[in-house]
Tab-separated table of C-alpha atoms and ligand atoms in Angstrom:
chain	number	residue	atom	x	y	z
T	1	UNK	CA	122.335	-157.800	91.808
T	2	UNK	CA	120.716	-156.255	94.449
T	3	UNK	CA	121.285	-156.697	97.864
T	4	UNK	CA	118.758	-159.294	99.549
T	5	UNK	CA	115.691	-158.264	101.946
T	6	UNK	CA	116.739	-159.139	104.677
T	7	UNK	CA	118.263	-156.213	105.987
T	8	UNK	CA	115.615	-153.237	105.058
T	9	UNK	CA	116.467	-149.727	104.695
T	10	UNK	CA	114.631	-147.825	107.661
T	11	UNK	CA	114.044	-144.709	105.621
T	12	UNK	CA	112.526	-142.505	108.127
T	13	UNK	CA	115.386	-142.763	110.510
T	14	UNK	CA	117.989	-143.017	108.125
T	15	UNK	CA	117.220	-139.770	106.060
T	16	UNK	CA	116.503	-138.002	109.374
T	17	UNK	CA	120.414	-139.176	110.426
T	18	UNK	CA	121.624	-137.591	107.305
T	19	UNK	CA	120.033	-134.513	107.608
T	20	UNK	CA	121.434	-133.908	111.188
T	21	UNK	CA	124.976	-134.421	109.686
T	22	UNK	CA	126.249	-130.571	108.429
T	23	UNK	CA	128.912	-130.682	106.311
T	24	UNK	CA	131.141	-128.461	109.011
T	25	UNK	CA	131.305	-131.588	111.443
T	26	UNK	CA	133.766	-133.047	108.541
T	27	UNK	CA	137.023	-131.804	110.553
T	28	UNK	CA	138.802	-135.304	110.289
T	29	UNK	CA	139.338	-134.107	106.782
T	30	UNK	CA	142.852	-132.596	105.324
T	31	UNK	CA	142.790	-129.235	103.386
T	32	UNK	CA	142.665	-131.175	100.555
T	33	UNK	CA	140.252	-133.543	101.500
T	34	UNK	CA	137.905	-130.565	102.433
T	35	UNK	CA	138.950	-129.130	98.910
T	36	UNK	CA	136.803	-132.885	97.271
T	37	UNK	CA	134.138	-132.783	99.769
T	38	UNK	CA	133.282	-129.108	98.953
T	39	UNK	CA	133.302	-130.099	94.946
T	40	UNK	CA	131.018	-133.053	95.828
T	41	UNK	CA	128.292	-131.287	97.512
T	42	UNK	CA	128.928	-128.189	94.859
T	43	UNK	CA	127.732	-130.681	92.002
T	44	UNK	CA	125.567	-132.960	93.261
T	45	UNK	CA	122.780	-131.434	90.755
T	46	UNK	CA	124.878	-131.829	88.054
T	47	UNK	CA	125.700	-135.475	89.170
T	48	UNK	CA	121.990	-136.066	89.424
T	49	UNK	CA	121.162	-134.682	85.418
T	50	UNK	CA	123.995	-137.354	84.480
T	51	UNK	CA	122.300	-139.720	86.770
T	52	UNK	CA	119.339	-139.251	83.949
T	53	UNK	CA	120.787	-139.299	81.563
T	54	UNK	CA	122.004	-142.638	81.860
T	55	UNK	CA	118.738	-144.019	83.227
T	56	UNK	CA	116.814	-142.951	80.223
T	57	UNK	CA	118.417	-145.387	78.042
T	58	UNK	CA	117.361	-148.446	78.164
T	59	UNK	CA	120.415	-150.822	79.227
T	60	UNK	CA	118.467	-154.800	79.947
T	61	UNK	CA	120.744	-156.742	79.779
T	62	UNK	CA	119.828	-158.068	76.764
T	63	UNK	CA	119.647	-155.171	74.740
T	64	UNK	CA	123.190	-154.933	73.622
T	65	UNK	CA	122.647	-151.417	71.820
T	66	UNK	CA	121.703	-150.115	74.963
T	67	UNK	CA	123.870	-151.436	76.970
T	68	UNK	CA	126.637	-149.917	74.454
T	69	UNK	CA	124.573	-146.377	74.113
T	70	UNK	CA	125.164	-146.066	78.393
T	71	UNK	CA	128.257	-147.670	77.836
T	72	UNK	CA	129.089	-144.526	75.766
T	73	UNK	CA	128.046	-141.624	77.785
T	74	UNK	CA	130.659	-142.436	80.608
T	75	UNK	CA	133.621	-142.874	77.827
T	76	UNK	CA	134.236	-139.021	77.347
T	77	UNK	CA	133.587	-138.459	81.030
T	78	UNK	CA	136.517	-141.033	81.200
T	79	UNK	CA	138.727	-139.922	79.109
T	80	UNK	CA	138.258	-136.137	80.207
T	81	UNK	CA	140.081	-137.650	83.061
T	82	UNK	CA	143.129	-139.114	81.772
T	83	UNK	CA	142.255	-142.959	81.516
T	84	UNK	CA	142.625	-144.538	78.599
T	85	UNK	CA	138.957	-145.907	77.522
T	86	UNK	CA	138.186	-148.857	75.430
T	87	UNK	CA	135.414	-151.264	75.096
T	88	UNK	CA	135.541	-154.818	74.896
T	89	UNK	CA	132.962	-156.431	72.987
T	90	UNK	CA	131.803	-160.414	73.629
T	91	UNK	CA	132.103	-163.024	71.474
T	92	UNK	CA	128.273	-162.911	69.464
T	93	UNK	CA	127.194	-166.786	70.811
T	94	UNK	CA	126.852	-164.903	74.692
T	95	UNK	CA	124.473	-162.567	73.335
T	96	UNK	CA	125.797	-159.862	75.738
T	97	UNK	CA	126.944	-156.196	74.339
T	98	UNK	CA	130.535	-156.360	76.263
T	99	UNK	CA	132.545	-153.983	78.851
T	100	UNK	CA	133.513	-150.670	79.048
T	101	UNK	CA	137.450	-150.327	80.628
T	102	UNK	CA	138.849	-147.241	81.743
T	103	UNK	CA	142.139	-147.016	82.763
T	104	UNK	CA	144.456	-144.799	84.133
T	105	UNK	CA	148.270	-145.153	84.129
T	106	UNK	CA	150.488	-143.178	87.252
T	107	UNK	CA	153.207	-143.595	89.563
T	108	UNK	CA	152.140	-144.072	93.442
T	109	UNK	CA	149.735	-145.395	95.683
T	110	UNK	CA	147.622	-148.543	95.828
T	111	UNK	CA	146.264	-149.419	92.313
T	112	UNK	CA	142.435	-149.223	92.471
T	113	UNK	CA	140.086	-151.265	89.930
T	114	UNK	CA	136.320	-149.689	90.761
T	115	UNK	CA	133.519	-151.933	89.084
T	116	UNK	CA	129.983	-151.179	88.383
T	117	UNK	CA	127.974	-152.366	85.622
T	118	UNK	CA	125.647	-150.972	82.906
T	119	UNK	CA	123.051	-153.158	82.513
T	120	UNK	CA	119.742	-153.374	84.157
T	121	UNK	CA	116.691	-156.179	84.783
T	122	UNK	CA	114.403	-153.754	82.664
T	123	UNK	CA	114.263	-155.119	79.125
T	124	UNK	CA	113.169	-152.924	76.530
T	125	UNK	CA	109.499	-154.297	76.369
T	126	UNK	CA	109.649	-153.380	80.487
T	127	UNK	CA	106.377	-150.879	81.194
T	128	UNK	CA	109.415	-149.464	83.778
T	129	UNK	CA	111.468	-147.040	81.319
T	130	UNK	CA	111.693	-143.991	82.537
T	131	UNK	CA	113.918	-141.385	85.244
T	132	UNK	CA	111.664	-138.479	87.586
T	133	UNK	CA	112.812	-136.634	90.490
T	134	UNK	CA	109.536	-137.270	93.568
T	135	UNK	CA	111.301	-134.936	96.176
T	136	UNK	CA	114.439	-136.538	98.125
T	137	UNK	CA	113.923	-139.720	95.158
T	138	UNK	CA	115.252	-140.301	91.832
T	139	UNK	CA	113.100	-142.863	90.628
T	140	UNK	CA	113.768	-144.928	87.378
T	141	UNK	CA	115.521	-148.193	86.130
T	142	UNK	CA	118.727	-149.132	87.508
T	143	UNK	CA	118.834	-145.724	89.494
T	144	UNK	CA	119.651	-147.895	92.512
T	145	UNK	CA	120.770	-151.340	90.881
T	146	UNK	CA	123.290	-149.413	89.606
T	147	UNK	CA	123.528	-146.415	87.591
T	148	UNK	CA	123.905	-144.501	90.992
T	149	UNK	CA	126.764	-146.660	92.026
T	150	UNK	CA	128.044	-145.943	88.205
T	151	UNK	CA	127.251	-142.016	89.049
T	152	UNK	CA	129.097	-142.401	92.750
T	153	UNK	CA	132.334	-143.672	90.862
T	154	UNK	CA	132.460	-140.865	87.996
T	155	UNK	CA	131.762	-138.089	90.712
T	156	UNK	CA	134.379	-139.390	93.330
T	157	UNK	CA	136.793	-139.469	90.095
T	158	UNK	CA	135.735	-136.033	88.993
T	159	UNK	CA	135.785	-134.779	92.771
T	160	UNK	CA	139.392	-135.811	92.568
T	161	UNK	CA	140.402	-134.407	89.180
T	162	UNK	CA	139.057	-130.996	90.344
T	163	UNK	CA	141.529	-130.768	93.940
T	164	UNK	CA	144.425	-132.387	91.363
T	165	UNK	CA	144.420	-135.334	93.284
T	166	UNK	CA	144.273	-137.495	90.414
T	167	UNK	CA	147.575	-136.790	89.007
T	168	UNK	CA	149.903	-140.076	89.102
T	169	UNK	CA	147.535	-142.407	90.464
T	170	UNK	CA	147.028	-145.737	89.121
T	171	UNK	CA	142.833	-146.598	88.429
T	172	UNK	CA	140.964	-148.928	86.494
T	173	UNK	CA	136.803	-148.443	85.736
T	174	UNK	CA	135.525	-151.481	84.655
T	175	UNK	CA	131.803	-151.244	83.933
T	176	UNK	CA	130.159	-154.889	83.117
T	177	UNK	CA	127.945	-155.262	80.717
T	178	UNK	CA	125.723	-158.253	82.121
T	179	UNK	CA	125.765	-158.150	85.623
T	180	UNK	CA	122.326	-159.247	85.967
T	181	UNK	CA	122.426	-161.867	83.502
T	182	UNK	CA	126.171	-162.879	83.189
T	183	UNK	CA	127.121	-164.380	79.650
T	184	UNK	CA	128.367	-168.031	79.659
T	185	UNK	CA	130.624	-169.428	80.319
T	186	UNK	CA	131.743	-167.113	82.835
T	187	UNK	CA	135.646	-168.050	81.705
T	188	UNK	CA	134.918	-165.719	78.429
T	189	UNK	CA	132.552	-163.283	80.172
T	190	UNK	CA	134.986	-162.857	82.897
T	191	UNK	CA	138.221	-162.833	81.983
T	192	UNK	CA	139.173	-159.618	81.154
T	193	UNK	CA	137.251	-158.504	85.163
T	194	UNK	CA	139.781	-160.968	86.168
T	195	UNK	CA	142.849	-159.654	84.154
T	196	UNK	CA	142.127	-156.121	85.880
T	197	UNK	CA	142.218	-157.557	89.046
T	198	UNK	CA	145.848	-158.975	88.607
T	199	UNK	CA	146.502	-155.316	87.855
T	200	UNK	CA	144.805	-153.696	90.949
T	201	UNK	CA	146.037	-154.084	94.604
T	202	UNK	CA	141.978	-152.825	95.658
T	203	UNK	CA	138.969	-153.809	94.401
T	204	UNK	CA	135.446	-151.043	95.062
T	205	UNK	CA	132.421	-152.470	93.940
T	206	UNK	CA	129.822	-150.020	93.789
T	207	UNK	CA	126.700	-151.960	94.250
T	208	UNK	CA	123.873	-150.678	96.163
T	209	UNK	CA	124.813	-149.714	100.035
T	210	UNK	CA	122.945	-151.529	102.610
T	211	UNK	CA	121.760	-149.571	106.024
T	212	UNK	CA	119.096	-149.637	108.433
T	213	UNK	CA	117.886	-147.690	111.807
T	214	UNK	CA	120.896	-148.890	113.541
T	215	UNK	CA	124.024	-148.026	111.359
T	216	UNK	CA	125.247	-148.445	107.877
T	217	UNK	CA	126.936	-151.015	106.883
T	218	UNK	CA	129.566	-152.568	104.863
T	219	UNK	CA	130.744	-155.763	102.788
T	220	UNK	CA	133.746	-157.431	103.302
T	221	UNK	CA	132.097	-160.635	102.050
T	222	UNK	CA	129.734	-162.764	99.697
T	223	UNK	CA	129.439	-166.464	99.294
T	224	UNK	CA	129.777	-168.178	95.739
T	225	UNK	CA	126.457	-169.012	93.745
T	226	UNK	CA	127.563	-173.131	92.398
T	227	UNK	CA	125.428	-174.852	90.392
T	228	UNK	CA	125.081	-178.839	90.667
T	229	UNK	CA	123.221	-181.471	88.542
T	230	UNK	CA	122.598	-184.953	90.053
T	231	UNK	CA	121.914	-187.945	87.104
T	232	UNK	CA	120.604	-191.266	88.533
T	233	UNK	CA	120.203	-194.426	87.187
T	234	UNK	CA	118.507	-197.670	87.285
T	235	UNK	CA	117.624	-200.997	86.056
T	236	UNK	CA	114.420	-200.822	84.485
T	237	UNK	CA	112.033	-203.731	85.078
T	238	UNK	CA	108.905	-204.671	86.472
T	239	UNK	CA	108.289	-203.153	89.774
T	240	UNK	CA	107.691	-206.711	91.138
T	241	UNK	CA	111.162	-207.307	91.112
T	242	UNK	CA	112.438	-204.122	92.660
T	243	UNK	CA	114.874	-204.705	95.766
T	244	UNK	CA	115.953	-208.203	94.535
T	245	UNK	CA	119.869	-208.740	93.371
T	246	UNK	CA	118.839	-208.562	89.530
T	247	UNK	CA	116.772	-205.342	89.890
T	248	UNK	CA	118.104	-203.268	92.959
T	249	UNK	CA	116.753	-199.906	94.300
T	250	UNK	CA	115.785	-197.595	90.662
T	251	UNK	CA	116.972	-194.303	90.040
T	252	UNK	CA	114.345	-192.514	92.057
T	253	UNK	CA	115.272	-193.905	95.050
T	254	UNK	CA	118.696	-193.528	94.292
T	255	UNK	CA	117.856	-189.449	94.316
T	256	UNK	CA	116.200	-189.661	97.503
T	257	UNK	CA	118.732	-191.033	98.946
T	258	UNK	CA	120.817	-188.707	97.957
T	259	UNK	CA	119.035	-185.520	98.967
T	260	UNK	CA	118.336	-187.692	101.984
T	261	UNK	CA	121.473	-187.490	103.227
T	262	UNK	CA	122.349	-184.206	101.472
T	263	UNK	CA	119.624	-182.846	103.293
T	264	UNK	CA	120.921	-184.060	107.173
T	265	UNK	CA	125.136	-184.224	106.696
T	266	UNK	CA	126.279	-181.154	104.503
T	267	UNK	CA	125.070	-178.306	107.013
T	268	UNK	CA	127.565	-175.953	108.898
T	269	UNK	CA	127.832	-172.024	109.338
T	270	UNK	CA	127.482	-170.150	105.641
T	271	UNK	CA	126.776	-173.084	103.992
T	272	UNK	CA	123.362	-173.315	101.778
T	273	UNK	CA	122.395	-175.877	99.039
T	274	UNK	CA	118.756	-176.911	97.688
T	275	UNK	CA	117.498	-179.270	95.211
T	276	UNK	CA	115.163	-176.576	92.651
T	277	UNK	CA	114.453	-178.714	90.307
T	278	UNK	CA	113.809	-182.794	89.750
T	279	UNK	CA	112.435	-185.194	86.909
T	280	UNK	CA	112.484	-188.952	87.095
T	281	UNK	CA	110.918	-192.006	85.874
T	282	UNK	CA	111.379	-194.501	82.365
T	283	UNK	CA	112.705	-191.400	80.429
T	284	UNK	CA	113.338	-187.767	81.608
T	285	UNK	CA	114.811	-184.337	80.363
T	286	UNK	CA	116.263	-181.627	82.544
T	287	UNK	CA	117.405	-178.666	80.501
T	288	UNK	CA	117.288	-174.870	81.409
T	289	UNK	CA	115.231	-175.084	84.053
T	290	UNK	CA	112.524	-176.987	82.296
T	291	UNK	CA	112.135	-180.623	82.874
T	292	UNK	CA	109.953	-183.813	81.043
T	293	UNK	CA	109.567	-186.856	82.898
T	294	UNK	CA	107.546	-189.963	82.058
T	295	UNK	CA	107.328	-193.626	83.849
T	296	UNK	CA	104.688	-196.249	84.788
T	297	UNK	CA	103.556	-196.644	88.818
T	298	UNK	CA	104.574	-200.630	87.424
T	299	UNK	CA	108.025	-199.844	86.297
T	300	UNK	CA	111.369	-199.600	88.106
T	301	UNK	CA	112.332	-196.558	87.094
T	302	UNK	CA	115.415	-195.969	85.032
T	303	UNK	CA	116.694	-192.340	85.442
T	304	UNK	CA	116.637	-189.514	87.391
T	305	UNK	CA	117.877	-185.595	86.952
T	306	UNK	CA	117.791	-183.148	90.081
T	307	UNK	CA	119.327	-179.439	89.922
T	308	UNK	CA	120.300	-177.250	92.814
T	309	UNK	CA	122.665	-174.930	93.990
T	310	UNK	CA	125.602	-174.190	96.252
T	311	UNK	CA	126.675	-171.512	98.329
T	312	UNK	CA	129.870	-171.084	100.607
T	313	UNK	CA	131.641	-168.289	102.332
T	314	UNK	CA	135.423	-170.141	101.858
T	315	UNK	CA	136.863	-171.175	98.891
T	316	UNK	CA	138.350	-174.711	101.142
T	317	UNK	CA	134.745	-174.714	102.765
T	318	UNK	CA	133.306	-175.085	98.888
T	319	UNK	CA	135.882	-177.685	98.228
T	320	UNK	CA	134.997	-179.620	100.839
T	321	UNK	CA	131.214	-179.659	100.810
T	322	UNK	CA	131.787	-180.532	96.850
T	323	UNK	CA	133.884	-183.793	98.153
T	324	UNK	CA	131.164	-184.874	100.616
T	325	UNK	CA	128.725	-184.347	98.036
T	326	UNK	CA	130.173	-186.097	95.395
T	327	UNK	CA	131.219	-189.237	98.422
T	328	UNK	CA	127.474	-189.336	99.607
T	329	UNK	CA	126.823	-189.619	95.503
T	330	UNK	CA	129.299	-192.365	95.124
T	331	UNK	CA	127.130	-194.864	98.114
T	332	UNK	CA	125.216	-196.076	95.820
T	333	UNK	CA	121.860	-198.018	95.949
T	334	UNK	CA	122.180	-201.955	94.423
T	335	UNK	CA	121.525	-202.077	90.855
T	336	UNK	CA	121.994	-198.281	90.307
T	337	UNK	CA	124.312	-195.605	89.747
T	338	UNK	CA	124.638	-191.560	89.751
T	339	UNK	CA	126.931	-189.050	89.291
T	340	UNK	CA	127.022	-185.059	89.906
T	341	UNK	CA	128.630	-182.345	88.433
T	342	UNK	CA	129.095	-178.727	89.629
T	343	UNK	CA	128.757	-175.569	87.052
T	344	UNK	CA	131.148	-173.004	88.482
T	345	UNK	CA	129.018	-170.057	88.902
T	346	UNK	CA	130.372	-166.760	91.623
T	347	UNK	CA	133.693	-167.363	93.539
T	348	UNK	CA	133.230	-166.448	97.061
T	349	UNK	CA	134.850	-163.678	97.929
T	350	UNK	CA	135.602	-164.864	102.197
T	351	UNK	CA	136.034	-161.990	104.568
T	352	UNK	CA	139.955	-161.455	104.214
T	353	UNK	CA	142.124	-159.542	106.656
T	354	UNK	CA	142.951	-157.503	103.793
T	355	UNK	CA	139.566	-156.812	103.545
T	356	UNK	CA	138.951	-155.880	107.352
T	357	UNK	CA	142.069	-153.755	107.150
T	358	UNK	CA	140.440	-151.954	103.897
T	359	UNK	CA	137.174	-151.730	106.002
T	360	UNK	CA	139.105	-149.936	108.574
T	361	UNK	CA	140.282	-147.407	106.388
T	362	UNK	CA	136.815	-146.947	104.958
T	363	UNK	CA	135.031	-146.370	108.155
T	364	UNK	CA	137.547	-143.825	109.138
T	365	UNK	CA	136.995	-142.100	106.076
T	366	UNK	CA	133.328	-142.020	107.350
T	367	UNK	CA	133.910	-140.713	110.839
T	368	UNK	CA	136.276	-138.291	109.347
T	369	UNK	CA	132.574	-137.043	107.671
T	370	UNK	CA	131.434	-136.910	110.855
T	371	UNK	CA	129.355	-139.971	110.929
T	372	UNK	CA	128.842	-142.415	112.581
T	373	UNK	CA	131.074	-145.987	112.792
T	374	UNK	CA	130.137	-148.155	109.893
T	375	UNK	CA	129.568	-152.230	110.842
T	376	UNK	CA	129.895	-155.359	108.390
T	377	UNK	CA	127.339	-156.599	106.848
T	378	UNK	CA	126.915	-160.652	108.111
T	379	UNK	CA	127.913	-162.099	104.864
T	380	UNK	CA	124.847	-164.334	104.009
T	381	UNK	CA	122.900	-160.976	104.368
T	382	UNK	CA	124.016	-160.476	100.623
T	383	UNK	CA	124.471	-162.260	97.170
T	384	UNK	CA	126.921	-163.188	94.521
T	385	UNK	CA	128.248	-160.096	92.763
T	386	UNK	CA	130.845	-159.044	89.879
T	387	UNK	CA	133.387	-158.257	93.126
T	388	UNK	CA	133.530	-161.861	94.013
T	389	UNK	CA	135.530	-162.822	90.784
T	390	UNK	CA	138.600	-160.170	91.780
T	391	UNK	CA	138.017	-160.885	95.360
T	392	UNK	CA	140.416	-163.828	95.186
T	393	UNK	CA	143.062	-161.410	93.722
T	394	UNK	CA	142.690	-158.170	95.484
T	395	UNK	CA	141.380	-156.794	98.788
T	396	UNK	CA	138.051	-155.876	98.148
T	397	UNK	CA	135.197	-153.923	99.647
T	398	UNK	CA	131.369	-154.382	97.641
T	399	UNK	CA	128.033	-152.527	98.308
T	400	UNK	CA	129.612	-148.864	97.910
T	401	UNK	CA	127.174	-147.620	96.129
T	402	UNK	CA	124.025	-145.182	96.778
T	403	UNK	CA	121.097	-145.890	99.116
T	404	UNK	CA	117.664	-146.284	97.713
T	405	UNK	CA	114.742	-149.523	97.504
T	406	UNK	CA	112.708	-151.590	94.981
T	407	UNK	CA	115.921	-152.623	93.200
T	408	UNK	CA	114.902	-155.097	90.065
T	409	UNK	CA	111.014	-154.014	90.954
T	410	UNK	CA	109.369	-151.077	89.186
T	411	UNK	CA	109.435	-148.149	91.072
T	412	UNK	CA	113.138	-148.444	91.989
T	413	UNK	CA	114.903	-145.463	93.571
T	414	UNK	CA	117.682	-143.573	95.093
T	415	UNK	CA	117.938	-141.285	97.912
T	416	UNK	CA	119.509	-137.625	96.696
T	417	UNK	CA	119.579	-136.894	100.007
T	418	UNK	CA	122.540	-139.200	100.786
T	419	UNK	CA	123.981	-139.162	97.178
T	420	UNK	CA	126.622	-136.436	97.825
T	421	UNK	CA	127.488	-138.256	100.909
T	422	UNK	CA	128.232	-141.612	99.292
T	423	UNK	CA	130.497	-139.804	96.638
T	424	UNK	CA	132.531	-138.062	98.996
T	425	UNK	CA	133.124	-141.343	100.923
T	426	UNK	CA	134.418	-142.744	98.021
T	427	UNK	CA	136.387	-140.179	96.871
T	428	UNK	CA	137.759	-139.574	100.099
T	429	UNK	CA	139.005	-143.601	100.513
T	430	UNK	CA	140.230	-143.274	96.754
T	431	UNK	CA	142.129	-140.277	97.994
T	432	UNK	CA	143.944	-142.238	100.901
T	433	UNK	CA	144.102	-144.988	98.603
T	434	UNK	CA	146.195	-143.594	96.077
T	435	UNK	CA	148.986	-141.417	98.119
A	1	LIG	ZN1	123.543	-154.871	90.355
């Protein structure tokens, strides 16, 4: 998923700032740590021609064999490496091609799960297919949204391997398949995200990174993506009756009151919801987005069907908005009656202290580069993501990944300058990390 518009990359100024950064000014680096930085900016082409690579096949998220073909040219990268590299397919009624899980067995230091994904919004039938180098741009699909975040994990391992750093520590890769179009139900298409996370103490998401003309900037935190379905009903009858004890309100006022008060009592800080879809009237459908209604202007009608969605920064926060929800649902109209049910879609993933502390650790890495102090990004600046379903089980840090623009639009692209720079902050944190 790509980080929203709010906060745009100011590319002018930013480049310029990375340009003015030599790679001397890193002296908050160890020996070693020089040692990773040097490999980094010594293979940054060759990162780059893997880069490519990948983005020449064609990984929608629907094309499974695609999604399996990229899948494959990390696995001997992987395993080169020491981890352990298996892919896990999904069951064939989610119509999604499966994971790819790396892992890496050691001795000491925090146990790191990094996750990217494989899978891009470019379908096979997309006019959008293909990677070229324009200058300081790689431009192609999923170069930003996020076979560069993919690219940033593989170097920072690599980076490692080559100063012996890797030796002994504890890492797990897991590369989605279906970021961009999870397979449902979520409990099947992520479990096994889940199960790494109760084997990880850290969670690195490489998503795209988010900056602008005054600093870059970091996530600690995402609000959950809930889905909700109201159903109304009423007592059908002439409309001459309506509002008398045998007939009562209908199930279309029944909705509106419900949005009604939705609308004015369920606001507070980090909290949205919207109604996106209604049907109402003698008979109606609402499935997959698509609704049917029909009714008579002389008829009370009988039912009504509204969708929406749900978005909190607290797990307690989402628990409680659900309850007022479902207590404004329960004041019924006379003569009608409604219910709603939530589809549990992205956990949040609430700004922890674990997280701030893992912040802290990541914007020293980044002065240490002689840069400048990172901020956090305000958490309704960006949406649901794969890290908000290990969030609940592991500090966790998203948006790592490379900068670039035009994510999920054609034309999508990464900066090169700033490429060598994002894999050396990584593999500098996942150097700390693991000691
Ligand atoms: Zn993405």
């Amino acid at each position: 998923m790509p980080p929203t518009r709010l906060v745009r990359p100011l590319l002018a100024l930013s480049l310029l700032a990375a340009a003015q950064v030599p790679p001397s000014r890193a002296q908050g680096l160890s020996p070693v740590e020089r040692r990773i930085a040097a490999w980094v900016d010594a293979h940054t082409e060759e990162a780059i021609a893997f880069l490519g690579r990948t983005v020449e096949v064609n990984s929608g998220t629907l094309n499974v064999a695609g999604v399996r073909e990229v899948g494959r040219l990390y696995e001997p990268e992987l395993a080169a490496l020491g981890f352990a590299v298996r892919w896990i397919p999904m069951p064939d009624s989610l119509h999604r091609a499966g994971h790819l899980v790396a892992e890496r067995a050691g001795t000491h230091g925090k146990r790191v799960l990094f996750i990217g994904h494989l899978d891009t919004v470019y379908e096979a039938d997309s006019p959008f297919q293909h990677f070229t180098r324009q200058g300081d741009r790689a431009v192609g699909p999923g170069t930003n949204d996020m076979k560069g975040g993919n690219l940033v994990i593989l170097y920072a391992l690599k980076a490692l391997a080559a100063a012996g750093a890797l030796e002994g520590t504890r890492i797990i890769v897991f590369f989605t398949g279906d970021e961009e179009a999870a397979g449902r139900p979520l409990s099947v298409s992520r479990r096994d995200l889940v199960d790494a996370a109760h084997r990880s103490d850290v969670s690195l998401e490489f998503e795209a990174a988010v900056r602008d003309s005054a600093a870059e900037y970091a996530t600690i935190a995402r609000r959950s993506s809930t889905g909700w379905r109201l159903e109304t009903t009423g007592t059908t009858a002439h409309t001459s009756g309506i509002f008398s004890p045998e007939v009562g309100s209908g199930a279309i006022f029944e909705a509106a009151r419900i949005l009604h008060r939705f609308h004015d009592e369920l606001r507070e800080p980090y909290v949205t919801y919207s109604a996106g879809v209604i049907v109402g009237g003698s008979q109606a459908q609402l499935e997959n987005d698509r609704g049917t209604a029909e009714g008579k202007t002389n008829v009370v009608p009988r039912t009504a069907l509204v969708e929406g969605d749900l978005r909190t920064l607290y797990a307690d926060q989402e628990q409680r908005i659900r309850d007022r929800m479902r207590a404004i649902v329960a004041d019924h109209l006379p003569g009608t009656s409604a219910t709603i049910t939530f589809e549990d879609g992205y956990p949040n993933m609430a700004p922890t202290e674990g997280n701030r502390r893992l912040f802290g650790q990541l914007d020293q890495v980044t002065l240490d580069l002689g840069r400048p102090a990172m901020r956090i990004l305000p958490p309704e600046q960006r949406g649901a993501s794969d890290a908000s379903f290990v969030a609940p089980y592991t500090d966790a840090l998203s948006g790592l990944g490379v900068y670039g623009d035009l994510s999920h639009a054609p034309g999508e692209w990464v900066d090169l300058v700033t490429l060598p720079l994002q894999i050396k902050r990584a593999a500098i944190l996942l150097y700390r990390l693991t000691r």
